[in-house]
GROMACS .gro file of C-alpha atoms in nm:
model
  353
    1MET     CA    1  -0.962  -1.397   1.614
    2GLY     CA    2  -1.113  -1.058   1.532
    3LYS     CA    3  -0.924  -0.730   1.493
    4LEU     CA    4  -1.025  -0.594   1.834
    5ALA     CA    5  -0.929  -0.916   2.010
    6LYS     CA    6  -0.586  -0.910   1.844
    7LEU     CA    7  -0.539  -0.546   1.937
    8ARG     CA    8  -0.636  -0.613   2.298
    9GLU     CA    9  -0.372  -0.883   2.314
   10ALA     CA   10  -0.123  -0.619   2.201
   11LEU     CA   11  -0.248  -0.382   2.472
   12GLU     CA   12  -0.183  -0.645   2.735
   13ALA     CA   13   0.161  -0.724   2.593
   14ASN     CA   14   0.252  -0.354   2.610
   15ASN     CA   15   0.100  -0.299   2.957
   16LEU     CA   16  -0.150  -0.046   2.821
   17ASP     CA   17  -0.500   0.024   2.944
   18ALA     CA   18  -0.606   0.160   2.606
   19LEU     CA   19  -0.488   0.280   2.264
   20LEU     CA   20  -0.579   0.612   2.106
   21VAL     CA   21  -0.610   0.574   1.728
   22THR     CA   22  -0.591   0.890   1.519
   23SER     CA   23  -0.429   0.769   1.194
   24PRO     CA   24  -0.700   0.787   0.925
   25VAL     CA   25  -0.597   0.454   0.771
   26ASN     CA   26  -0.577   0.269   1.102
   27ARG     CA   27  -0.903   0.430   1.215
   28GLN     CA   28  -1.079   0.301   0.905
   29TYR     CA   29  -0.920  -0.042   0.935
   30ILE     CA   30  -1.019  -0.099   1.296
   31THR     CA   31  -1.370   0.056   1.278
   32GLY     CA   32  -1.485   0.046   0.915
   33PHE     CA   33  -1.556   0.421   0.930
   34THR     CA   34  -1.481   0.593   0.598
   35GLY     CA   35  -1.531   0.954   0.705
   36THR     CA   36  -1.257   1.208   0.762
   37ALA     CA   37  -1.291   1.308   1.128
   38GLY     CA   38  -1.281   1.113   1.450
   39ALA     CA   39  -1.069   0.948   1.716
   40VAL     CA   40  -1.090   0.596   1.852
   41ILE     CA   41  -1.022   0.475   2.205
   42ILE     CA   42  -0.987   0.099   2.238
   43GLY     CA   43  -0.966  -0.026   2.594
   44ARG     CA   44  -0.946  -0.370   2.750
   45ASN     CA   45  -1.326  -0.394   2.774
   46SER     CA   46  -1.473  -0.114   2.565
   47ALA     CA   47  -1.427   0.057   2.230
   48ARG     CA   48  -1.538   0.414   2.170
   49PHE     CA   49  -1.556   0.627   1.856
   50LEU     CA   50  -1.553   1.005   1.900
   51THR     CA   51  -1.660   1.235   1.618
   52ASP     CA   52  -1.852   1.556   1.554
   53PHE     CA   53  -2.216   1.602   1.454
   54ARG     CA   54  -2.141   1.571   1.081
   55TYR     CA   55  -2.047   1.204   1.111
   56ILE     CA   56  -2.260   1.067   1.394
   57GLU     CA   57  -2.509   0.887   1.171
   58GLN     CA   58  -2.236   0.752   0.942
   59ALA     CA   59  -2.029   0.630   1.237
   60GLN     CA   60  -2.331   0.456   1.391
   61GLU     CA   61  -2.381   0.268   1.063
   62GLN     CA   62  -2.018   0.182   0.993
   63ALA     CA   63  -1.838   0.148   1.328
   64GLU     CA   64  -2.004  -0.173   1.436
   65GLY     CA   65  -1.926  -0.270   1.794
   66PHE     CA   66  -1.813   0.080   1.892
   67GLN     CA   67  -1.990   0.320   2.123
   68VAL     CA   68  -2.030   0.636   1.913
   69ILE     CA   69  -1.991   0.961   2.105
   70GLU     CA   70  -2.045   1.312   1.970
   71HIS     CA   71  -1.790   1.562   2.094
   72LYS     CA   72  -1.918   1.916   2.138
   73GLN     CA   73  -1.600   2.042   2.304
   74PRO     CA   74  -1.246   2.020   2.159
   75ILE     CA   75  -1.183   1.656   2.084
   76GLU     CA   76  -0.878   1.641   2.313
   77LYS     CA   77  -1.097   1.736   2.610
   78GLU     CA   78  -1.356   1.477   2.508
   79ILE     CA   79  -1.083   1.212   2.491
   80ARG     CA   80  -0.968   1.318   2.839
   81ASP     CA   81  -1.320   1.279   2.976
   82GLN     CA   82  -1.366   0.938   2.813
   83LEU     CA   83  -1.034   0.817   2.950
   84LYS     CA   84  -1.149   0.917   3.298
   85ASP     CA   85  -1.477   0.733   3.248
   86MET     CA   86  -1.288   0.422   3.131
   87ALA     CA   87  -1.047   0.447   3.428
   88VAL     CA   88  -0.748   0.454   3.191
   89SER     CA   89  -0.413   0.518   3.358
   90ARG     CA   90  -0.179   0.437   3.066
   91ILE     CA   91  -0.289   0.538   2.718
   92GLY     CA   92  -0.086   0.443   2.412
   93PHE     CA   93  -0.075   0.683   2.119
   94GLU     CA   94   0.044   0.626   1.763
   95LYS     CA   95   0.389   0.783   1.772
   96ASN     CA   96   0.434   0.752   1.396
   97HIS     CA   97   0.119   0.951   1.325
   98VAL     CA   98   0.111   1.218   1.596
   99THR     CA   99   0.293   1.548   1.546
  100PHE     CA  100   0.497   1.697   1.827
  101SER     CA  101   0.253   1.987   1.856
  102GLN     CA  102  -0.037   1.743   1.893
  103TYR     CA  103   0.159   1.550   2.154
  104GLU     CA  104   0.209   1.871   2.349
  105ILE     CA  105  -0.167   1.926   2.353
  106TYR     CA  106  -0.225   1.569   2.474
  107LYS     CA  107   0.035   1.616   2.746
  108GLN     CA  108  -0.131   1.936   2.863
  109VAL     CA  109  -0.491   1.807   2.854
  110PHE     CA  110  -0.478   1.436   2.937
  111GLU     CA  111  -0.447   1.312   3.294
  112ALA     CA  112  -0.347   0.958   3.194
  113GLU     CA  113   0.016   0.864   3.129
  114LEU     CA  114   0.102   0.897   2.759
  115VAL     CA  115   0.293   0.601   2.612
  116PRO     CA  116   0.431   0.625   2.256
  117VAL     CA  117   0.377   0.301   2.061
  118GLY     CA  118   0.420   0.211   1.697
  119GLY     CA  119   0.289  -0.053   1.466
  120LEU     CA  120   0.025  -0.219   1.686
  121ILE     CA  121  -0.249  -0.194   1.424
  122GLU     CA  122  -0.006  -0.210   1.131
  123GLU     CA  123   0.107  -0.550   1.259
  124ILE     CA  124  -0.250  -0.679   1.246
  125ARG     CA  125  -0.294  -0.532   0.897
  126LEU     CA  126  -0.007  -0.746   0.764
  127VAL     CA  127  -0.233  -1.052   0.723
  128LYS     CA  128  -0.543  -0.996   0.512
  129ASP     CA  129  -0.873  -1.171   0.575
  130ASN     CA  130  -1.097  -1.313   0.301
  131ARG     CA  131  -1.301  -0.994   0.269
  132GLU     CA  132  -0.989  -0.786   0.217
  133LEU     CA  133  -0.849  -1.031  -0.036
  134GLU     CA  134  -1.168  -1.024  -0.242
  135ILE     CA  135  -1.150  -0.645  -0.262
  136MET     CA  136  -0.782  -0.656  -0.354
  137LYS     CA  137  -0.850  -0.907  -0.629
  138GLN     CA  138  -1.100  -0.663  -0.778
  139ALA     CA  139  -0.848  -0.379  -0.752
  140ALA     CA  140  -0.596  -0.601  -0.934
  141ARG     CA  141  -0.853  -0.692  -1.200
  142ILE     CA  142  -0.910  -0.323  -1.274
  143ALA     CA  143  -0.534  -0.274  -1.315
  144ASP     CA  144  -0.513  -0.574  -1.550
  145GLU     CA  145  -0.798  -0.440  -1.762
  146ALA     CA  146  -0.633  -0.098  -1.774
  147PHE     CA  147  -0.319  -0.257  -1.919
  148GLU     CA  148  -0.520  -0.418  -2.198
  149HIS     CA  149  -0.692  -0.086  -2.267
  150ILE     CA  150  -0.379   0.131  -2.274
  151GLN     CA  151  -0.212  -0.083  -2.539
  152ARG     CA  152  -0.466   0.050  -2.790
  153TYR     CA  153  -0.388   0.408  -2.690
  154ILE     CA  154  -0.008   0.424  -2.689
  155LYS     CA  155   0.164   0.524  -3.014
  156PRO     CA  156   0.451   0.748  -3.122
  157GLY     CA  157   0.374   1.114  -3.055
  158VAL     CA  158   0.148   1.053  -2.755
  159LYS     CA  159   0.273   1.225  -2.440
  160GLU     CA  160   0.350   1.034  -2.120
  161ILE     CA  161   0.105   1.253  -1.927
  162GLU     CA  162  -0.168   1.167  -2.175
  163VAL     CA  163  -0.107   0.796  -2.115
  164SER     CA  164  -0.122   0.857  -1.740
  165ASN     CA  165  -0.450   1.044  -1.768
  166GLU     CA  166  -0.601   0.773  -1.987
  167LEU     CA  167  -0.507   0.505  -1.734
  168GLU     CA  168  -0.662   0.712  -1.454
  169PHE     CA  169  -0.986   0.778  -1.643
  170PHE     CA  170  -1.021   0.413  -1.744
  171MET     CA  171  -0.971   0.279  -1.391
  172ARG     CA  172  -1.225   0.524  -1.252
  173LYS     CA  173  -1.477   0.408  -1.512
  174GLN     CA  174  -1.422   0.051  -1.389
  175GLY     CA  175  -1.511   0.148  -1.032
  176ALA     CA  176  -1.183   0.273  -0.883
  177VAL     CA  177  -1.198   0.583  -0.666
  178SER     CA  178  -0.861   0.692  -0.803
  179SER     CA  179  -0.519   0.559  -0.888
  180SER     CA  180  -0.327   0.420  -0.591
  181PHE     CA  181  -0.046   0.676  -0.637
  182ASP     CA  182   0.092   0.920  -0.893
  183ILE     CA  183   0.110   0.711  -1.210
  184ILE     CA  184   0.456   0.642  -1.350
  185VAL     CA  185   0.492   0.656  -1.728
  186ALA     CA  186   0.861   0.663  -1.823
  187SER     CA  187   0.969   0.620  -2.185
  188GLY     CA  188   1.304   0.611  -2.364
  189LYS     CA  189   1.596   0.724  -2.148
  190ARG     CA  190   1.345   0.828  -1.880
  191SER     CA  191   1.265   0.459  -1.824
  192ALA     CA  192   1.593   0.451  -1.630
  193LEU     CA  193   1.416   0.662  -1.364
  194PRO     CA  194   1.259   0.414  -1.117
  195HIS     CA  195   0.997   0.674  -1.018
  196GLY     CA  196   0.967   0.864  -1.344
  197VAL     CA  197   0.623   1.020  -1.293
  198ALA     CA  198   0.457   1.098  -1.627
  199SER     CA  199   0.595   1.405  -1.804
  200GLU     CA  200   0.523   1.609  -2.118
  201LYS     CA  201   0.770   1.393  -2.313
  202GLU     CA  202   0.637   1.244  -2.637
  203ILE     CA  203   0.678   0.870  -2.682
  204GLN     CA  204   0.901   0.772  -2.974
  205SER     CA  205   0.951   0.459  -3.180
  206GLY     CA  206   1.238   0.239  -3.061
  207GLU     CA  207   1.172   0.306  -2.692
  208LEU     CA  208   1.074   0.101  -2.391
  209ILE     CA  209   0.791   0.243  -2.179
  210THR     CA  210   0.749   0.154  -1.813
  211LEU     CA  211   0.396   0.184  -1.675
  212ASP     CA  212   0.360   0.164  -1.296
  213TYR     CA  213   0.010   0.228  -1.163
  214GLY     CA  214  -0.268   0.078  -0.955
  215ALA     CA  215  -0.636   0.111  -0.872
  216PHE     CA  216  -0.758   0.240  -0.536
  217TYR     CA  217  -1.081   0.044  -0.491
  218GLN     CA  218  -1.305   0.024  -0.181
  219GLY     CA  219  -1.021   0.135   0.042
  220TYR     CA  220  -0.752  -0.099  -0.096
  221CYS     CA  221  -0.473  -0.064  -0.350
  222SER     CA  222  -0.338  -0.260  -0.641
  223ASP     CA  223   0.008  -0.190  -0.784
  224ILE     CA  224   0.128  -0.325  -1.117
  225THR     CA  225   0.420  -0.250  -1.346
  226ARG     CA  226   0.456  -0.353  -1.707
  227THR     CA  227   0.713  -0.247  -1.966
  228LEU     CA  228   0.620  -0.217  -2.333
  229ALA     CA  229   0.815  -0.155  -2.654
  230VAL     CA  230   0.711   0.093  -2.921
  231GLY     CA  231   0.860  -0.030  -3.245
  232GLU     CA  232   1.182  -0.230  -3.258
  233VAL     CA  233   1.414  -0.177  -2.963
  234SER     CA  234   1.790  -0.237  -2.935
  235ASP     CA  235   1.948  -0.567  -2.837
  236GLN     CA  236   2.068  -0.400  -2.515
  237LEU     CA  237   1.713  -0.307  -2.416
  238MET     CA  238   1.591  -0.657  -2.504
  239ALA     CA  239   1.861  -0.807  -2.280
  240ILE     CA  240   1.757  -0.578  -1.995
  241TYR     CA  241   1.392  -0.675  -2.038
  242ASN     CA  242   1.459  -1.049  -2.046
  243THR     CA  243   1.686  -1.031  -1.742
  244VAL     CA  244   1.415  -0.854  -1.541
  245LEU     CA  245   1.148  -1.095  -1.663
  246ASN     CA  246   1.351  -1.400  -1.561
  247ALA     CA  247   1.443  -1.245  -1.227
  248GLN     CA  248   1.081  -1.166  -1.150
  249GLN     CA  249   0.975  -1.521  -1.234
  250ARG     CA  250   1.245  -1.658  -1.003
  251GLY     CA  251   1.099  -1.444  -0.729
  252LEU     CA  252   0.748  -1.571  -0.790
  253ASP     CA  253   0.864  -1.932  -0.804
  254GLY     CA  254   1.056  -1.913  -0.477
  255ILE     CA  255   0.830  -1.711  -0.250
  256LYS     CA  256   0.630  -1.912   0.002
  257PRO     CA  257   0.541  -1.902   0.372
  258GLY     CA  258   0.843  -1.928   0.600
  259VAL     CA  259   1.079  -1.758   0.355
  260THR     CA  260   1.235  -1.445   0.503
  261CYS     CA  261   1.192  -1.114   0.327
  262LYS     CA  262   1.571  -1.104   0.286
  263GLU     CA  263   1.566  -1.443   0.113
  264ALA     CA  264   1.279  -1.331  -0.112
  265ASP     CA  265   1.476  -1.023  -0.211
  266ALA     CA  266   1.780  -1.238  -0.295
  267LEU     CA  267   1.579  -1.451  -0.536
  268THR     CA  268   1.562  -1.163  -0.785
  269ARG     CA  269   1.871  -0.965  -0.682
  270ASP     CA  270   2.117  -1.252  -0.716
  271TYR     CA  271   1.996  -1.332  -1.068
  272ILE     CA  272   2.031  -0.971  -1.179
  273LYS     CA  273   2.383  -0.957  -1.030
  274GLU     CA  274   2.478  -1.283  -1.204
  275ASN     CA  275   2.380  -1.125  -1.534
  276GLY     CA  276   2.594  -0.817  -1.484
  277TYR     CA  277   2.330  -0.563  -1.386
  278GLY     CA  278   2.371  -0.562  -1.008
  279ASP     CA  279   2.474  -0.198  -0.999
  280TYR     CA  280   2.153  -0.099  -1.177
  281PHE     CA  281   1.902  -0.251  -0.932
  282GLY     CA  282   1.889  -0.022  -0.632
  283HIS     CA  283   1.552  -0.074  -0.467
  284SER     CA  284   1.396  -0.363  -0.278
  285THR     CA  285   1.233  -0.654  -0.458
  286GLY     CA  286   0.891  -0.565  -0.321
  287HIS     CA  287   0.672  -0.425  -0.047
  288GLY     CA  288   0.353  -0.499   0.136
  289LEU     CA  289   0.026  -0.382  -0.013
  290GLY     CA  290  -0.317  -0.316   0.133
  291MET     CA  291  -0.499  -0.003   0.242
  292GLU     CA  292  -0.176   0.181   0.161
  293VAL     CA  293   0.033   0.124  -0.147
  294HIS     CA  294   0.347   0.086   0.063
  295GLU     CA  295   0.308  -0.101   0.390
  296GLY     CA  296   0.472  -0.400   0.558
  297PRO     CA  297   0.632  -0.637   0.498
  298ALA     CA  298   0.921  -0.513   0.281
  299LEU     CA  299   1.096  -0.767   0.058
  300SER     CA  300   1.427  -0.608   0.151
  301MET     CA  301   1.782  -0.732   0.198
  302ARG     CA  302   1.762  -0.588   0.551
  303SER     CA  303   1.446  -0.766   0.671
  304GLU     CA  304   1.450  -1.098   0.856
  305ARG     CA  305   1.069  -1.110   0.888
  306ARG     CA  306   0.923  -1.437   0.767
  307LEU     CA  307   0.638  -1.435   0.519
  308GLU     CA  308   0.305  -1.573   0.638
  309ALA     CA  309  -0.011  -1.689   0.463
  310GLY     CA  310  -0.242  -1.395   0.402
  311MET     CA  311   0.029  -1.136   0.348
  312VAL     CA  312   0.004  -0.944   0.020
  313VAL     CA  313   0.328  -0.822  -0.136
  314THR     CA  314   0.460  -0.698  -0.467
  315VAL     CA  315   0.742  -0.863  -0.660
  316GLU     CA  316   0.905  -0.595  -0.875
  317PRO     CA  317   1.271  -0.622  -0.973
  318GLY     CA  318   1.406  -0.368  -1.216
  319ILE     CA  319   1.715  -0.260  -1.407
  320TYR     CA  320   1.784   0.109  -1.473
  321VAL     CA  321   2.080   0.210  -1.692
  322PRO     CA  322   2.129   0.588  -1.705
  323GLY     CA  323   2.137   0.728  -2.056
  324VAL     CA  324   2.003   0.401  -2.200
  325GLY     CA  325   1.673   0.308  -2.038
  326GLY     CA  326   1.527   0.059  -1.801
  327CYS     CA  327   1.259  -0.192  -1.718
  328ARG     CA  328   1.053  -0.302  -1.419
  329ILE     CA  329   0.798  -0.584  -1.402
  330GLU     CA  330   0.568  -0.609  -1.101
  331ASP     CA  331   0.291  -0.837  -0.980
  332ASP     CA  332   0.079  -0.836  -0.666
  333ILE     CA  333   0.070  -1.172  -0.488
  334VAL     CA  334  -0.084  -1.318  -0.174
  335ILE     CA  335   0.111  -1.571   0.028
  336THR     CA  336  -0.087  -1.897   0.063
  337ASP     CA  337  -0.042  -2.197   0.291
  338THR     CA  338   0.179  -2.369   0.033
  339GLY     CA  339   0.318  -2.093  -0.187
  340MET     CA  340   0.166  -1.784  -0.343
  341GLU     CA  341  -0.119  -1.676  -0.568
  342ARG     CA  342  -0.090  -1.399  -0.824
  343LEU     CA  343  -0.351  -1.126  -0.804
  344THR     CA  344  -0.236  -0.948  -1.122
  345HIS     CA  345  -0.246  -1.147  -1.443
  346ALA     CA  346  -0.162  -0.909  -1.729
  347SER     CA  347   0.079  -1.052  -1.986
  348LYS     CA  348   0.449  -1.012  -1.912
  349GLU     CA  349   0.589  -1.116  -2.249
  350LEU     CA  350   0.736  -0.810  -2.420
  351ILE     CA  351   0.456  -0.652  -2.621
  352THR     CA  352   0.563  -0.442  -2.917
  353LEU     CA  353   0.319  -0.172  -3.022
   0.00000   0.00000   0.00000
């Protein structure tokens, strides 16, 4: 079943005549349009794309199956007129993406009843089709190649920010539009910071370095974390690394369709607790991945959602000991009919530079 057909089923289930899509990510997902301006109205029997003169030609090429309409008046008034033409009485709007001030404009201009809804398109985005998976495999390949490249660059005296910039430049040369998010390079005691964005700190011998980055490629993200050693590290840091590595492998081995996100989270969390580091693992085991670097489903101790074939998630346990250091190891995987398939393949054995 296609995206529009799935969305129309959701309209019926929510007693809506149409959905107004204004989120840039959801707009691109449902239409294929990569520009930066436009609104989408999807009704029970028609689908319309509204944009200004700058994007008419692009929208006609990309938004296949949509009636493309140029708005020459404020877009809210054009939406109102289109809703009248479509005989829409109840229009859903994306409550998670519309500001209160924008809602007030809608309320003033629209004649149809406004119904706040959330997650209709995000729910469809949870399961990737073959085209999406092929793109995500390429995004993961770029991240893998970047890991091989950066090993030749890191040495004592190099700054974290320089490593971050080198990763960014390399991924762009391989075809990425950008990194998927602000690159994390955290060395020494800073590796105990789960989101230690690259700083001016110089890397020193005897430290672990956590690299968390991804490639944004053709509208989709990859997200990989690897931890490296520069010179010989302490027995305590080695124990932390090996505990995370074993926990992550337990997660990969146990994840399959039908497993709940809570159960997937427990696969790594329980092992880390058993080895005495439970207080130092504070985030979820993983998250969904796709057009955004963080989307559903979340491999969280609070989620009862069951994993399904076609979902792409990360598996990324970590241990972070303040004043000592930390480690995280992360792979991107797609749930298959019988288990899972790794999208990222960079080595996870501790590499000493």
